[in-house]
Amino acid sequence: YIVQGDELSLAADAVHDAGGGVVHELAIIDGVAASLDAAQAAALQASGFRVAENRHVQASTNPGTPPPSAPQFAEPAHALLAGTAPAHDLGIRGDDVTIAMIDSGIWASHAVTMPGRLIATVDFVGDGLADDPNGHGTHLAGTMLSGREGQNGLMNGVAPEAKLISLRAFGENGSGTYADVIRAIEWAVSNREA
């Protein structure tokens, strides 16, 4: 469950008082992810706390399986599809931008192709799997950051000079929890000036 109060400490204390346990603090929403049974959750809600199930969220598609209606290209054409070529022609390529990507991680083999551009990787799943066990995050990173120039002369990435922070909130099956996503957002906000 996710329990929110007027302050994080109030939510944490209420969870403990109800006999539950705090799994993660979620300061950005003045709440906690908590281990509770249904009766404890109902009691907290009845006493004025906002209580929601810590549901699972799923990456929208498997990166290796384009939707049936997707146009087929001989090579990746993310920038073409996104219409970023005019910006690239003006020299706007993301060189002053850092993207915080919340997904399933990034393969180390892709990270080495971006020397100095992968700023940090943080794992919020905690399943002990290295890199990107699903592939969705790596696919997304390539869509955003590929600096490779295609045969058509266009950059394949939407922001080919941007930097990346990979915040892994989705596991091997491409799913994560609300709490893991909130923790990743909180990390990004807390470290935005770093």
CSV table of C-alpha atoms in Angstrom, one decimal:
chain,number,residue,atom,x,y,z
A,1,TYR,CA,0.0,0.0,0.0
A,2,ILE,CA,0.9,3.7,-0.3
A,3,VAL,CA,-0.1,5.8,2.6
A,4,GLN,CA,0.0,9.6,2.4
A,5,GLY,CA,-0.5,12.2,5.2
A,6,ASP,CA,0.2,15.8,5.7
A,7,GLU,CA,3.8,14.9,6.4
A,8,LEU,CA,5.9,11.8,5.8
A,9,SER,CA,6.5,11.3,9.5
A,10,LEU,CA,2.8,11.3,10.3
A,11,ALA,CA,2.1,8.7,7.6
A,12,ALA,CA,5.0,6.5,8.9
A,13,ASP,CA,3.9,6.8,12.5
A,14,ALA,CA,0.3,6.0,11.6
A,15,VAL,CA,1.5,2.8,9.7
A,16,HIS,CA,3.5,1.7,12.7
A,17,ASP,CA,0.6,2.5,15.1
A,18,ALA,CA,-1.7,0.4,12.9
A,19,GLY,CA,0.6,-2.6,13.2
A,20,GLY,CA,2.1,-2.3,9.7
A,21,GLY,CA,5.6,-1.7,8.4
A,22,VAL,CA,7.2,1.0,6.4
A,23,VAL,CA,8.8,-0.4,3.3
A,24,HIS,CA,10.0,2.9,1.7
A,25,GLU,CA,9.7,6.5,2.6
A,26,LEU,CA,8.2,8.6,-0.2
A,27,ALA,CA,9.0,12.2,0.9
A,28,ILE,CA,8.0,13.7,-2.4
A,29,ILE,CA,4.4,12.8,-1.8
A,30,ASP,CA,4.5,13.0,2.1
A,31,GLY,CA,3.9,9.3,2.3
A,32,VAL,CA,5.3,5.8,2.6
A,33,ALA,CA,5.1,2.5,0.9
A,34,ALA,CA,3.8,0.2,3.6
A,35,SER,CA,3.2,-3.5,4.3
A,36,LEU,CA,-0.4,-3.6,5.6
A,37,ASP,CA,-3.3,-6.0,5.5
A,38,ALA,CA,-6.7,-4.9,4.2
A,39,ALA,CA,-8.1,-4.1,7.6
A,40,GLN,CA,-5.1,-2.0,8.6
A,41,ALA,CA,-5.3,-0.1,5.3
A,42,ALA,CA,-9.1,0.5,5.8
A,43,ALA,CA,-8.4,1.8,9.4
A,44,LEU,CA,-5.8,4.2,8.2
A,45,GLN,CA,-8.1,5.5,5.5
A,46,ALA,CA,-11.0,5.9,8.0
A,47,SER,CA,-8.7,8.0,10.2
A,48,GLY,CA,-8.1,10.5,7.4
A,49,PHE,CA,-5.0,9.1,5.6
A,50,ARG,CA,-4.9,8.7,1.8
A,51,VAL,CA,-4.4,5.0,1.1
A,52,ALA,CA,-3.9,3.4,-2.3
A,53,GLU,CA,-2.8,0.0,-3.4
A,54,ASN,CA,0.9,-0.1,-4.5
A,55,ARG,CA,-0.1,-1.4,-7.9
A,56,HIS,CA,2.0,-2.7,-10.7
A,57,VAL,CA,2.7,-0.6,-13.8
A,58,GLN,CA,3.8,-2.1,-17.1
A,59,ALA,CA,6.0,-0.8,-19.9
A,60,SER,CA,3.6,-0.3,-22.8
A,61,THR,CA,5.2,-2.6,-25.4
A,62,ASN,CA,7.9,-5.0,-25.8
A,63,PRO,CA,10.7,-3.1,-27.7
A,64,GLY,CA,11.2,-5.9,-30.1
A,65,THR,CA,7.6,-6.0,-31.2
A,66,PRO,CA,6.4,-3.0,-33.1
A,67,PRO,CA,2.6,-2.5,-33.2
A,68,PRO,CA,1.0,-4.0,-36.3
A,69,SER,CA,0.2,-0.6,-37.8
A,70,ALA,CA,3.7,0.8,-37.3
A,71,PRO,CA,5.5,1.8,-40.5
A,72,GLN,CA,8.5,-0.3,-41.2
A,73,PHE,CA,11.9,1.3,-41.9
A,74,ALA,CA,15.2,-0.2,-43.0
A,75,GLU,CA,16.9,1.4,-40.1
A,76,PRO,CA,16.0,3.2,-36.9
A,77,ALA,CA,14.3,6.5,-37.7
A,78,HIS,CA,13.2,7.9,-34.3
A,79,ALA,CA,14.3,11.5,-35.2
A,80,LEU,CA,12.5,11.3,-38.5
A,81,LEU,CA,9.3,10.1,-36.9
A,82,ALA,CA,9.6,12.7,-34.1
A,83,GLY,CA,10.3,15.5,-36.6
A,84,THR,CA,13.5,16.6,-35.0
A,85,ALA,CA,15.6,17.0,-38.2
A,86,PRO,CA,14.9,20.8,-38.4
A,87,ALA,CA,16.2,21.2,-34.8
A,88,HIS,CA,19.2,19.1,-35.5
A,89,ASP,CA,19.9,21.2,-38.6
A,90,LEU,CA,20.0,24.3,-36.3
A,91,GLY,CA,22.5,22.6,-34.0
A,92,ILE,CA,19.9,21.8,-31.4
A,93,ARG,CA,20.9,18.2,-30.3
A,94,GLY,CA,20.5,18.2,-26.6
A,95,ASP,CA,24.0,19.1,-25.6
A,96,ASP,CA,22.8,21.1,-22.6
A,97,VAL,CA,20.2,18.5,-21.5
A,98,THR,CA,20.3,15.7,-19.1
A,99,ILE,CA,17.4,13.2,-19.4
A,100,ALA,CA,16.3,11.2,-16.3
A,101,MET,CA,14.8,8.0,-17.8
A,102,ILE,CA,12.6,5.9,-15.6
A,103,ASP,CA,12.4,2.4,-17.2
A,104,SER,CA,14.1,-1.0,-17.0
A,105,GLY,CA,17.7,0.2,-17.1
A,106,ILE,CA,20.3,0.2,-19.8
A,107,TRP,CA,22.6,-2.5,-21.2
A,108,ALA,CA,26.2,-1.9,-20.3
A,109,SER,CA,27.2,-2.5,-23.9
A,110,HIS,CA,25.1,0.5,-24.9
A,111,ALA,CA,26.4,2.6,-22.0
A,112,VAL,CA,30.0,2.3,-23.4
A,113,THR,CA,28.9,3.8,-26.7
A,114,MET,CA,28.0,7.0,-24.8
A,115,PRO,CA,31.3,7.9,-23.1
A,116,GLY,CA,30.8,10.7,-20.6
A,117,ARG,CA,27.1,10.8,-21.4
A,118,LEU,CA,25.7,8.2,-18.9
A,119,ILE,CA,25.8,10.2,-15.7
A,120,ALA,CA,24.3,7.7,-13.3
A,121,THR,CA,22.4,4.5,-13.0
A,122,VAL,CA,20.2,3.8,-10.0
A,123,ASP,CA,18.3,0.6,-9.3
A,124,PHE,CA,15.0,0.9,-7.4
A,125,VAL,CA,13.8,-2.6,-8.2
A,126,GLY,CA,16.5,-4.4,-6.1
A,127,ASP,CA,16.2,-7.8,-7.8
A,128,GLY,CA,19.9,-8.1,-8.2
A,129,LEU,CA,19.8,-8.2,-12.0
A,130,ALA,CA,22.4,-6.1,-13.7
A,131,ASP,CA,22.0,-3.8,-16.7
A,132,ASP,CA,18.6,-4.0,-18.4
A,133,PRO,CA,17.0,-7.4,-18.0
A,134,ASN,CA,14.0,-6.4,-20.1
A,135,GLY,CA,15.4,-4.3,-23.0
A,136,HIS,CA,12.8,-1.6,-22.9
A,137,GLY,CA,15.0,1.0,-21.2
A,138,THR,CA,17.9,0.3,-23.6
A,139,HIS,CA,15.5,0.7,-26.5
A,140,LEU,CA,14.2,4.0,-25.1
A,141,ALA,CA,17.7,5.3,-24.5
A,142,GLY,CA,18.6,4.6,-28.1
A,143,THR,CA,15.5,6.4,-29.3
A,144,MET,CA,16.5,9.4,-27.3
A,145,LEU,CA,20.2,9.4,-27.5
A,146,SER,CA,21.6,7.6,-30.5
A,147,GLY,CA,24.3,9.6,-32.1
A,148,ARG,CA,24.6,7.3,-35.1
A,149,GLU,CA,23.9,8.9,-38.4
A,150,GLY,CA,21.6,6.8,-40.7
A,151,GLN,CA,22.0,6.2,-44.4
A,152,ASN,CA,19.5,9.0,-44.9
A,153,GLY,CA,22.0,11.5,-43.3
A,154,LEU,CA,19.8,12.0,-40.3
A,155,MET,CA,20.7,11.3,-36.6
A,156,ASN,CA,18.8,8.3,-35.3
A,157,GLY,CA,18.3,9.8,-31.8
A,158,VAL,CA,16.0,12.6,-30.9
A,159,ALA,CA,18.6,14.3,-28.7
A,160,PRO,CA,21.9,12.7,-29.8
A,161,GLU,CA,24.1,14.9,-27.6
A,162,ALA,CA,22.1,14.7,-24.4
A,163,LYS,CA,23.3,13.1,-21.2
A,164,LEU,CA,21.4,10.2,-19.5
A,165,ILE,CA,20.5,9.2,-15.9
A,166,SER,CA,19.0,5.7,-16.0
A,167,LEU,CA,16.6,5.1,-13.1
A,168,ARG,CA,15.6,1.5,-13.1
A,169,ALA,CA,12.0,1.1,-11.7
A,170,PHE,CA,10.9,-1.8,-14.0
A,171,GLY,CA,12.1,-5.4,-13.6
A,172,GLU,CA,12.8,-8.3,-15.9
A,173,ASN,CA,9.2,-8.6,-17.0
A,174,GLY,CA,8.8,-4.9,-17.8
A,175,SER,CA,6.7,-4.1,-14.7
A,176,GLY,CA,7.3,-2.1,-11.6
A,177,THR,CA,5.3,-0.7,-8.7
A,178,TYR,CA,3.9,2.8,-8.1
A,179,ALA,CA,6.3,3.0,-5.1
A,180,ASP,CA,9.4,2.2,-7.3
A,181,VAL,CA,8.3,4.8,-9.9
A,182,ILE,CA,7.7,7.4,-7.2
A,183,ARG,CA,11.1,6.7,-5.6
A,184,ALA,CA,12.7,7.2,-9.0
A,185,ILE,CA,10.9,10.5,-9.5
A,186,GLU,CA,11.9,11.6,-6.1
A,187,TRP,CA,15.6,10.7,-6.8
A,188,ALA,CA,15.5,12.7,-10.0
A,189,VAL,CA,14.0,15.8,-8.3
A,190,SER,CA,16.3,15.6,-5.4
A,191,ASN,CA,19.4,15.3,-7.6
A,192,ARG,CA,18.4,17.6,-10.4
A,193,GLU,CA,21.1,20.1,-9.5
A,194,ALA,CA,23.9,17.6,-8.9
